Tab-separated table of C-alpha atoms in Angstrom:
chain	number	residue	atom	x	y	z
W	247	MET	CA	-3.718	-1.402	-19.916
W	248	SER	CA	-0.413	-3.276	-19.943
W	249	GLY	CA	1.238	-6.136	-18.099
W	250	ILE	CA	4.507	-6.800	-16.287
W	251	TYR	CA	6.307	-10.132	-16.419
W	252	ILE	CA	9.057	-10.780	-13.832
W	253	HIS	CA	11.464	-13.644	-14.586
W	254	ILE	CA	12.961	-15.290	-11.491
W	255	PRO	CA	15.852	-17.391	-12.900
W	256	PHE	CA	16.477	-19.812	-10.037
W	257	CYS	CA	15.491	-23.444	-9.417
W	258	LYS	CA	16.390	-26.036	-6.801
W	259	GLN	CA	17.240	-28.535	-9.533
W	260	ALA	CA	16.995	-28.892	-13.299
W	261	CYS	CA	13.931	-30.652	-14.702
W	262	HIS	CA	14.944	-33.059	-17.463
W	263	TYR	CA	12.661	-31.473	-20.057
W	264	CYS	CA	13.198	-27.766	-19.333
W	265	ASP	CA	15.009	-25.384	-21.674
W	266	PHE	CA	14.073	-22.140	-19.881
W	267	HIS	CA	16.809	-19.915	-18.479
W	268	PHE	CA	17.581	-20.598	-14.804
W	269	SER	CA	20.400	-21.296	-12.354
W	270	THR	CA	20.474	-23.896	-9.585
W	271	SER	CA	22.746	-21.630	-7.545
W	272	THR	CA	20.887	-18.977	-5.559
W	273	LYS	CA	24.019	-17.142	-4.349
W	274	LYS	CA	23.157	-14.099	-6.467
W	275	LYS	CA	19.419	-14.138	-5.765
W	276	SER	CA	19.284	-11.046	-3.530
W	277	GLN	CA	21.572	-9.105	-5.855
W	278	LEU	CA	19.513	-10.083	-8.865
W	279	VAL	CA	16.282	-9.007	-7.144
W	280	GLU	CA	17.901	-5.620	-6.593
W	281	MET	CA	18.672	-5.418	-10.314
W	282	LEU	CA	15.099	-6.394	-11.225
W	283	CYS	CA	13.972	-3.350	-9.293
W	284	GLU	CA	16.593	-1.198	-11.018
W	285	GLU	CA	15.373	-2.427	-14.407
W	286	LEU	CA	11.777	-1.590	-13.467
W	287	GLU	CA	12.860	1.977	-12.756
W	288	LEU	CA	14.925	2.227	-15.958
W	289	ARG	CA	11.993	1.080	-18.081
W	290	LYS	CA	9.100	2.746	-16.258
W	291	ASP	CA	8.061	4.828	-19.288
W	292	GLU	CA	8.399	2.140	-21.937
W	293	ILE	CA	4.830	0.844	-22.269
W	294	GLY	CA	2.762	3.221	-20.178
W	295	ARG	CA	2.244	3.002	-16.449
W	296	ASN	CA	-1.281	1.574	-16.204
W	297	ILE	CA	-0.902	-2.097	-15.288
W	298	GLN	CA	-3.623	-4.755	-15.361
W	299	THR	CA	-1.554	-7.939	-14.871
W	300	ILE	CA	1.652	-8.863	-13.039
W	301	TYR	CA	3.129	-12.309	-13.508
W	302	PHE	CA	6.070	-13.883	-11.670
W	303	GLY	CA	7.486	-16.682	-13.841
W	304	GLY	CA	10.690	-18.609	-14.025
W	305	GLY	CA	12.524	-20.504	-12.932
W	306	THR	CA	10.844	-20.871	-9.585
W	307	PRO	CA	9.401	-17.619	-8.181
W	308	SER	CA	8.278	-19.425	-5.011
W	309	LEU	CA	11.954	-19.374	-3.971
W	310	LEU	CA	11.599	-15.654	-3.232
W	311	ASN	CA	11.373	-14.751	0.441
W	312	SER	CA	8.994	-12.137	1.864
W	313	GLU	CA	11.611	-9.350	1.879
W	314	GLU	CA	12.482	-9.953	-1.784
W	315	LEU	CA	8.840	-10.003	-2.820
W	316	ASP	CA	8.110	-6.863	-0.808
W	317	HIS	CA	11.009	-5.049	-2.488
W	318	ILE	CA	9.749	-5.930	-5.969
W	319	PHE	CA	6.164	-4.934	-5.175
W	320	LYS	CA	7.254	-1.672	-3.557
W	321	THR	CA	9.163	-0.805	-6.724
W	322	ILE	CA	6.265	-1.726	-9.020
W	323	PHE	CA	3.762	0.321	-7.028
W	324	GLU	CA	6.177	3.268	-6.881
W	325	TYR	CA	6.635	3.532	-10.650
W	326	PHE	CA	3.413	2.084	-12.048
W	327	LYS	CA	-0.305	2.514	-11.479
W	328	VAL	CA	-1.605	-0.978	-10.777
W	329	SER	CA	-5.332	-1.491	-11.282
W	330	GLU	CA	-7.342	-2.379	-8.184
W	331	THR	CA	-8.638	-5.394	-10.121
W	332	ALA	CA	-5.207	-6.442	-11.407
W	333	GLU	CA	-4.504	-10.166	-11.685
W	334	ILE	CA	-1.205	-10.843	-9.882
W	335	THR	CA	0.115	-14.376	-10.402
W	336	LEU	CA	3.062	-16.227	-8.920
W	337	GLU	CA	4.294	-19.561	-10.242
W	338	ALA	CA	5.093	-21.980	-7.425
W	339	ASN	CA	6.435	-25.487	-6.989
W	340	PRO	CA	4.551	-27.784	-4.591
W	341	ASP	CA	7.606	-28.492	-2.436
W	342	ASP	CA	7.944	-24.764	-1.626
W	343	LEU	CA	4.323	-24.332	-0.535
W	344	THR	CA	4.400	-24.917	3.179
W	345	GLU	CA	1.571	-23.317	5.119
W	346	GLU	CA	3.980	-20.604	6.297
W	347	VAL	CA	4.935	-19.734	2.699
W	348	ILE	CA	1.311	-19.784	1.513
W	349	LYS	CA	0.330	-17.421	4.342
W	350	MET	CA	3.179	-15.114	3.356
W	351	LEU	CA	2.041	-15.100	-0.274
W	352	ASN	CA	-1.558	-14.523	0.786
W	353	ALA	CA	-0.462	-11.463	2.812
W	354	SER	CA	1.204	-9.996	-0.302
W	355	PRO	CA	-0.576	-8.435	-3.324
W	356	ILE	CA	-0.523	-11.856	-5.057
W	357	ASN	CA	-4.070	-13.068	-5.756
W	358	ARG	CA	-3.454	-16.033	-8.059
W	359	LEU	CA	-1.188	-19.076	-7.754
W	360	SER	CA	0.006	-21.169	-10.684
W	361	ILE	CA	1.300	-24.426	-9.219
W	362	GLY	CA	3.607	-26.676	-11.218
W	363	VAL	CA	2.152	-30.073	-10.327
W	364	GLN	CA	2.848	-31.672	-13.762
W	365	SER	CA	1.657	-35.106	-12.545
W	366	PHE	CA	0.185	-36.765	-9.447
W	367	PHE	CA	2.205	-39.938	-10.138
W	368	GLY	CA	5.579	-40.376	-8.464
W	369	LYS	CA	7.119	-42.263	-11.394
W	370	ASP	CA	6.325	-39.379	-13.762
W	371	LEU	CA	7.808	-36.822	-11.386
W	372	LYS	CA	10.966	-38.903	-10.988
W	373	LEU	CA	11.373	-39.292	-14.761
W	374	MET	CA	11.049	-35.506	-15.188
W	375	ASN	CA	13.364	-34.852	-12.198
W	376	ARG	CA	10.835	-32.682	-10.433
W	377	ALA	CA	11.799	-31.474	-6.945
W	378	HIS	CA	8.482	-32.534	-5.391
W	379	ASN	CA	6.710	-35.861	-4.936
W	380	SER	CA	3.058	-36.817	-5.379
W	381	GLU	CA	2.239	-36.381	-1.679
W	382	GLU	CA	3.619	-32.830	-1.732
W	383	ALA	CA	1.565	-32.076	-4.840
W	384	LEU	CA	-1.669	-33.043	-3.086
W	385	ARG	CA	-0.795	-31.381	0.207
W	386	SER	CA	0.230	-28.090	-1.410
W	387	LEU	CA	-3.078	-27.820	-3.270
W	388	GLN	CA	-5.137	-28.690	-0.215
W	389	LEU	CA	-3.289	-25.995	1.759
W	390	ALA	CA	-3.423	-23.406	-1.010
W	391	LYS	CA	-7.193	-23.745	-1.321
W	392	HIS	CA	-7.577	-22.480	2.262
W	393	TYR	CA	-5.944	-19.163	1.336
W	394	PHE	CA	-6.438	-18.673	-2.428
W	395	ASP	CA	-9.539	-18.949	-4.571
W	396	ASN	CA	-7.822	-18.372	-7.926
W	397	ILE	CA	-5.522	-21.362	-8.448
W	398	SER	CA	-4.156	-22.853	-11.648
W	399	ILE	CA	-2.155	-26.043	-12.002
W	400	ASP	CA	0.099	-27.304	-14.780
W	401	LEU	CA	-0.340	-30.890	-15.961
W	402	ILE	CA	1.791	-32.620	-18.602
W	403	TYR	CA	0.590	-35.301	-21.003
W	404	GLY	CA	2.581	-37.461	-23.374
W	405	ILE	CA	5.010	-38.559	-20.656
W	406	PRO	CA	6.970	-41.702	-21.594
W	407	GLY	CA	5.320	-44.726	-19.972
W	408	GLN	CA	2.142	-42.804	-19.069
W	409	SER	CA	-0.946	-44.793	-20.054
W	410	ASN	CA	-4.228	-43.200	-21.062
W	411	GLU	CA	-5.774	-44.564	-17.868
W	412	GLN	CA	-3.097	-42.873	-15.740
W	413	TRP	CA	-3.681	-39.622	-17.627
W	414	LYS	CA	-7.411	-39.870	-16.866
W	415	ARG	CA	-6.585	-40.402	-13.195
W	416	ASN	CA	-4.388	-37.269	-13.215
W	417	LEU	CA	-7.294	-35.236	-14.570
W	418	GLN	CA	-9.744	-36.824	-12.141
W	419	GLN	CA	-7.505	-35.873	-9.222
W	420	ALA	CA	-7.502	-32.243	-10.367
W	421	LEU	CA	-11.282	-32.303	-10.697
W	422	GLU	CA	-11.722	-33.804	-7.228
W	423	LEU	CA	-9.609	-30.973	-5.809
W	424	ASP	CA	-11.937	-28.493	-7.570
W	425	ILE	CA	-9.098	-26.565	-9.216
W	426	PRO	CA	-10.700	-23.810	-11.387
W	427	HIS	CA	-7.950	-23.463	-14.021
W	428	ILE	CA	-5.714	-26.045	-15.680
W	429	SER	CA	-2.861	-25.443	-18.105
W	430	SER	CA	-1.875	-28.644	-19.858
W	431	TYR	CA	1.060	-29.183	-22.195
W	432	ALA	CA	2.507	-32.045	-24.195
W	433	LEU	CA	5.936	-33.135	-22.977
W	434	THR	CA	8.087	-31.938	-25.859
W	435	VAL	CA	11.696	-32.996	-26.314
W	436	GLU	CA	13.671	-29.758	-26.450
W	437	PRO	CA	17.225	-29.603	-27.853
W	438	LYS	CA	20.130	-29.915	-25.402
W	439	THR	CA	17.937	-31.118	-22.530
W	440	ALA	CA	18.565	-34.204	-20.401
W	441	LEU	CA	15.408	-35.768	-21.820
W	442	GLU	CA	16.753	-35.508	-25.361
W	443	LYS	CA	19.976	-37.230	-24.274
W	444	PHE	CA	18.076	-40.014	-22.507
W	445	ILE	CA	16.061	-40.699	-25.663
W	446	GLU	CA	19.164	-40.617	-27.874
W	447	LYS	CA	20.871	-43.159	-25.598
W	448	GLY	CA	17.778	-45.381	-25.476
W	449	LYS	CA	17.222	-44.872	-21.747
W	450	VAL	CA	13.763	-43.397	-22.379
W	451	LYS	CA	11.406	-44.534	-25.106
W	452	PRO	CA	10.066	-41.678	-27.253
W	453	VAL	CA	6.319	-41.055	-27.256
W	454	GLU	CA	4.425	-41.747	-30.471
W	455	ASP	CA	2.282	-39.017	-32.023
W	456	GLU	CA	-0.775	-41.222	-31.533
W	457	GLN	CA	-0.346	-41.112	-27.750
W	458	TYR	CA	-0.122	-37.319	-27.760
W	459	ARG	CA	-3.301	-37.070	-29.821
W	460	GLU	CA	-5.238	-39.591	-27.724
W	461	GLN	CA	-4.303	-37.889	-24.457
W	462	PHE	CA	-5.075	-34.441	-25.872
W	463	ASP	CA	-8.542	-35.681	-26.870
W	464	ILE	CA	-9.058	-37.173	-23.398
W	465	LEU	CA	-8.010	-33.838	-21.881
W	466	VAL	CA	-10.454	-31.781	-23.956
W	467	GLU	CA	-13.378	-34.149	-23.494
W	468	THR	CA	-12.841	-34.592	-19.745
W	469	LEU	CA	-12.502	-30.917	-18.852
W	470	THR	CA	-15.119	-29.445	-21.194
W	471	SER	CA	-17.662	-31.982	-19.916
W	472	LYS	CA	-17.036	-30.614	-16.391
W	473	GLY	CA	-17.691	-26.952	-17.189
W	474	PHE	CA	-14.221	-25.825	-18.239
W	475	GLU	CA	-13.935	-23.603	-21.299
W	476	HIS	CA	-11.144	-24.578	-23.675
W	477	TYR	CA	-10.288	-20.947	-24.319
W	478	GLU	CA	-6.749	-21.480	-25.636
W	479	PHE	CA	-5.015	-24.566	-26.971
W	480	SER	CA	-3.260	-25.358	-23.663
W	481	ASN	CA	-5.602	-23.604	-21.220
W	482	TYR	CA	-8.907	-24.548	-19.612
W	483	GLY	CA	-10.810	-22.402	-17.140
W	484	LYS	CA	-14.061	-22.320	-15.261
W	485	PRO	CA	-16.099	-19.127	-15.829
W	486	GLY	CA	-14.321	-16.179	-14.188
W	487	TYR	CA	-10.995	-18.002	-13.911
W	488	HIS	CA	-9.373	-17.482	-17.300
W	489	SER	CA	-5.786	-16.226	-17.129
W	490	GLN	CA	-5.870	-12.479	-17.801
W	491	ASN	CA	-2.096	-12.454	-18.202
W	492	ASN	CA	-2.107	-15.087	-20.930
W	493	MET	CA	-5.116	-13.613	-22.705
W	494	ALA	CA	-3.277	-10.290	-22.910
W	495	TYR	CA	-0.412	-12.036	-24.738
W	496	TRP	CA	-2.762	-13.685	-27.226
W	497	LEU	CA	-4.648	-10.442	-27.839
W	498	GLY	CA	-1.424	-8.582	-28.615
W	499	LYS	CA	-1.460	-6.222	-25.630
W	500	PRO	CA	1.849	-4.618	-24.534
W	501	TYR	CA	3.838	-6.074	-21.675
W	502	LEU	CA	7.159	-5.398	-19.998
W	503	GLY	CA	9.503	-8.348	-19.427
W	504	ILE	CA	11.871	-7.834	-16.494
W	505	GLY	CA	14.848	-10.045	-15.659
W	506	PRO	CA	17.315	-12.300	-17.494
W	507	SER	CA	15.830	-13.834	-20.692
W	508	ALA	CA	12.521	-11.945	-20.260
W	509	HIS	CA	10.726	-10.803	-23.421
W	510	SER	CA	8.768	-7.569	-23.917
W	511	PHE	CA	6.297	-6.301	-26.521
W	512	ASP	CA	5.145	-2.721	-27.128
W	513	GLY	CA	2.851	-3.300	-30.098
W	514	ARG	CA	5.550	-2.566	-32.680
W	515	SER	CA	8.687	-4.357	-31.530
W	516	ARG	CA	9.886	-7.216	-29.370
W	517	LYS	CA	12.766	-6.995	-26.934
W	518	TRP	CA	14.500	-9.718	-24.980
W	519	ASN	CA	17.057	-9.579	-22.195
W	520	ILE	CA	20.293	-11.514	-22.147
W	521	SER	CA	20.010	-15.071	-20.773
W	522	ASN	CA	22.911	-14.809	-18.332
W	523	ASN	CA	22.495	-13.789	-14.701
W	524	SER	CA	25.977	-12.338	-14.187
W	525	LEU	CA	25.982	-10.336	-17.420
W	526	TYR	CA	22.463	-9.119	-16.659
W	527	ILE	CA	23.522	-7.911	-13.196
W	528	ASN	CA	26.667	-6.216	-14.520
W	529	SER	CA	24.762	-4.439	-17.268
W	530	ILE	CA	22.000	-3.112	-15.022
W	531	GLN	CA	24.582	-1.970	-12.466
W	532	ALA	CA	26.169	0.069	-15.265
W	533	GLY	CA	22.793	1.608	-16.087
W	534	LYS	CA	22.519	-0.234	-19.400
W	535	LEU	CA	19.687	-2.455	-20.619
W	536	PRO	CA	21.066	-5.891	-21.620
W	537	GLN	CA	18.625	-6.464	-24.441
W	538	GLN	CA	18.127	-6.941	-28.143
W	539	THR	CA	15.278	-5.509	-30.192
W	540	GLU	CA	13.385	-6.753	-33.238
W	541	GLU	CA	11.168	-4.323	-35.122
W	542	LEU	CA	8.161	-6.205	-36.451
W	543	SER	CA	7.205	-5.790	-40.088
W	544	THR	CA	3.571	-5.828	-41.155
W	545	THR	CA	4.070	-9.418	-42.288
W	546	ASP	CA	5.612	-10.397	-38.924
W	547	SER	CA	2.672	-8.848	-37.090
W	548	TYR	CA	0.119	-10.547	-39.364
W	549	ASN	CA	1.755	-13.956	-38.878
W	550	GLU	CA	1.837	-13.515	-35.098
W	551	TYR	CA	-1.814	-12.445	-35.119
W	552	VAL	CA	-2.824	-15.585	-37.025
W	553	MET	CA	-0.717	-17.880	-34.818
W	554	THR	CA	-1.992	-16.520	-31.501
W	555	ARG	CA	-5.637	-16.021	-32.447
W	556	LEU	CA	-6.128	-19.463	-33.967
W	557	ARG	CA	-4.979	-20.991	-30.679
W	558	THR	CA	-7.762	-19.170	-28.834
W	559	LYS	CA	-11.526	-18.954	-28.591
W	560	PHE	CA	-11.327	-15.505	-30.222
W	561	GLY	CA	-10.340	-16.736	-33.679
W	562	VAL	CA	-9.201	-14.691	-36.677
W	563	ASN	CA	-11.476	-11.853	-37.764
W	564	LEU	CA	-11.368	-10.587	-41.337
W	565	GLU	CA	-12.287	-7.038	-40.387
W	566	GLU	CA	-9.400	-6.961	-37.910
W	567	ILE	CA	-6.998	-8.217	-40.579
W	568	GLN	CA	-8.216	-5.486	-42.927
W	569	GLU	CA	-7.819	-2.759	-40.283
W	570	LYS	CA	-4.492	-3.910	-38.852
W	571	PHE	CA	-2.667	-5.214	-41.920
W	572	GLY	CA	-4.540	-4.298	-45.103
W	573	GLU	CA	-6.420	-5.848	-48.026
W	574	LYS	CA	-3.490	-7.933	-49.277
W	575	TYR	CA	-3.333	-9.950	-46.059
W	576	LYS	CA	-7.092	-10.419	-45.865
W	577	LEU	CA	-7.207	-11.849	-49.376
W	578	HIS	CA	-4.236	-14.086	-48.635
W	579	PHE	CA	-5.927	-15.443	-45.499
W	580	LEU	CA	-9.189	-16.135	-47.341
W	581	LYS	CA	-7.388	-17.967	-50.128
W	582	GLU	CA	-5.259	-20.150	-47.827
W	583	ALA	CA	-8.063	-20.840	-45.328
W	584	ASP	CA	-10.385	-22.290	-47.966
W	585	ARG	CA	-8.837	-25.782	-47.963
W	586	PHE	CA	-9.088	-26.014	-44.176
W	587	LEU	CA	-12.750	-25.019	-44.370
W	588	GLN	CA	-13.305	-27.717	-46.995
W	589	ASP	CA	-11.521	-30.317	-44.837
W	590	GLY	CA	-13.577	-29.428	-41.753
W	591	LEU	CA	-10.527	-28.245	-39.800
W	592	MET	CA	-11.795	-24.652	-39.652
W	593	ASP	CA	-15.199	-23.011	-39.633
W	594	THR	CA	-16.410	-19.436	-39.954
W	595	SER	CA	-19.202	-17.294	-38.568
W	596	GLU	CA	-19.706	-13.553	-39.087
W	597	GLU	CA	-16.273	-13.209	-40.728
W	598	THR	CA	-14.488	-14.856	-37.784
W	599	PHE	CA	-12.563	-18.072	-38.395
W	600	HIS	CA	-11.964	-20.727	-35.730
W	601	ILE	CA	-10.237	-24.079	-35.590
W	602	THR	CA	-12.821	-26.871	-35.282
W	603	PRO	CA	-12.526	-29.608	-32.632
W	604	ASN	CA	-11.104	-31.917	-35.324
W	605	GLY	CA	-8.402	-29.378	-36.125
W	606	LYS	CA	-7.404	-28.224	-32.644
W	607	PHE	CA	-4.516	-30.643	-32.206
W	608	LEU	CA	-3.163	-29.369	-35.543
W	609	SER	CA	-3.683	-25.670	-34.842
W	610	ASP	CA	-0.026	-24.589	-34.940
W	611	GLY	CA	0.532	-26.370	-38.239
W	612	ILE	CA	-2.632	-24.870	-39.710
W	613	ALA	CA	-1.546	-21.397	-38.595
W	614	ALA	CA	1.876	-21.849	-40.196
W	615	ASP	CA	0.215	-22.753	-43.489
W	616	LEU	CA	-1.760	-19.495	-43.302
W	617	PHE	CA	1.338	-17.328	-42.815
W	618	TYR	CA	2.202	-14.725	-45.420
W	619	ILE	CA	5.686	-15.320	-46.802
W	620	ASP	CA	7.396	-12.239	-48.227
W	621	LYS	CA	8.943	-12.919	-51.634
């Protein structure tokens, strides 16, 4: 079973920390939706037609109207066989989620909402230049819960000026709302973003590593003590509410990325579309796919396997390494993993290696040290 990712590259305004591809002008939205459907038809045989997950990301997919959503779904169901149990997620911003919009989404095939709350504090939202305020964040979730059972929210930690007590209050608010899935990310300073410029000019004070670590530890302790499983570094879900879309990525399953800047994976290669709306539209209109392709070597695939699996509850399995990549990579992993076992940052059981609680905040760095480097 495969997945489909649909990138909707439009936003009302630019968040100060965001480096994703989007446009704040929606003049070409209807035309671009038409091209998304054309791309779906052009690529219908690329990864097989049995679909288990559909994910609308962005950008801001909640800017789509009912006609645009209907057109995309009609195209998907025409060219693909979507499982009756498929998880179909739409990312939404709180300010878009009026009761009328939520009812419209509920009447569509969408069965999961991922709502970009980021913080319940107005000062945080203003610093990040979010389009919604704290009252809209609360109201949107209260409304959504009347129509959707499967709801995820995004929360950001490590925000400049955010105390540990405020971070605890953010988490407590999510718990009081009984949200079953939380994705939580550190506020990273990406190149060429407004946030980077503010820090360079001294308008915003950079966050120390200690604050990131303290708030990550608060996050893990708070949610796991309330029945959430920390099943991936940034994701926490109650039983039955883990993101099937994200788990498919981490388990290396194929997916089709549709739209400007969208990435795809077929098990052997990665493809990515051009990050320009006009060039994307022109290319699809000409019947051409505006994409680049990277064929993955065995080493590339091994390194990706280590990176993704160590972030998850699944861990790295030696038998899988042997079967997928060969003896050389298994021996390399064993040799490099030994120091992390000795330091208590990893543990092993039945030939499966996991990051320990002490090592979780360092998981990406640990994975990088376990990579195989071709000489």
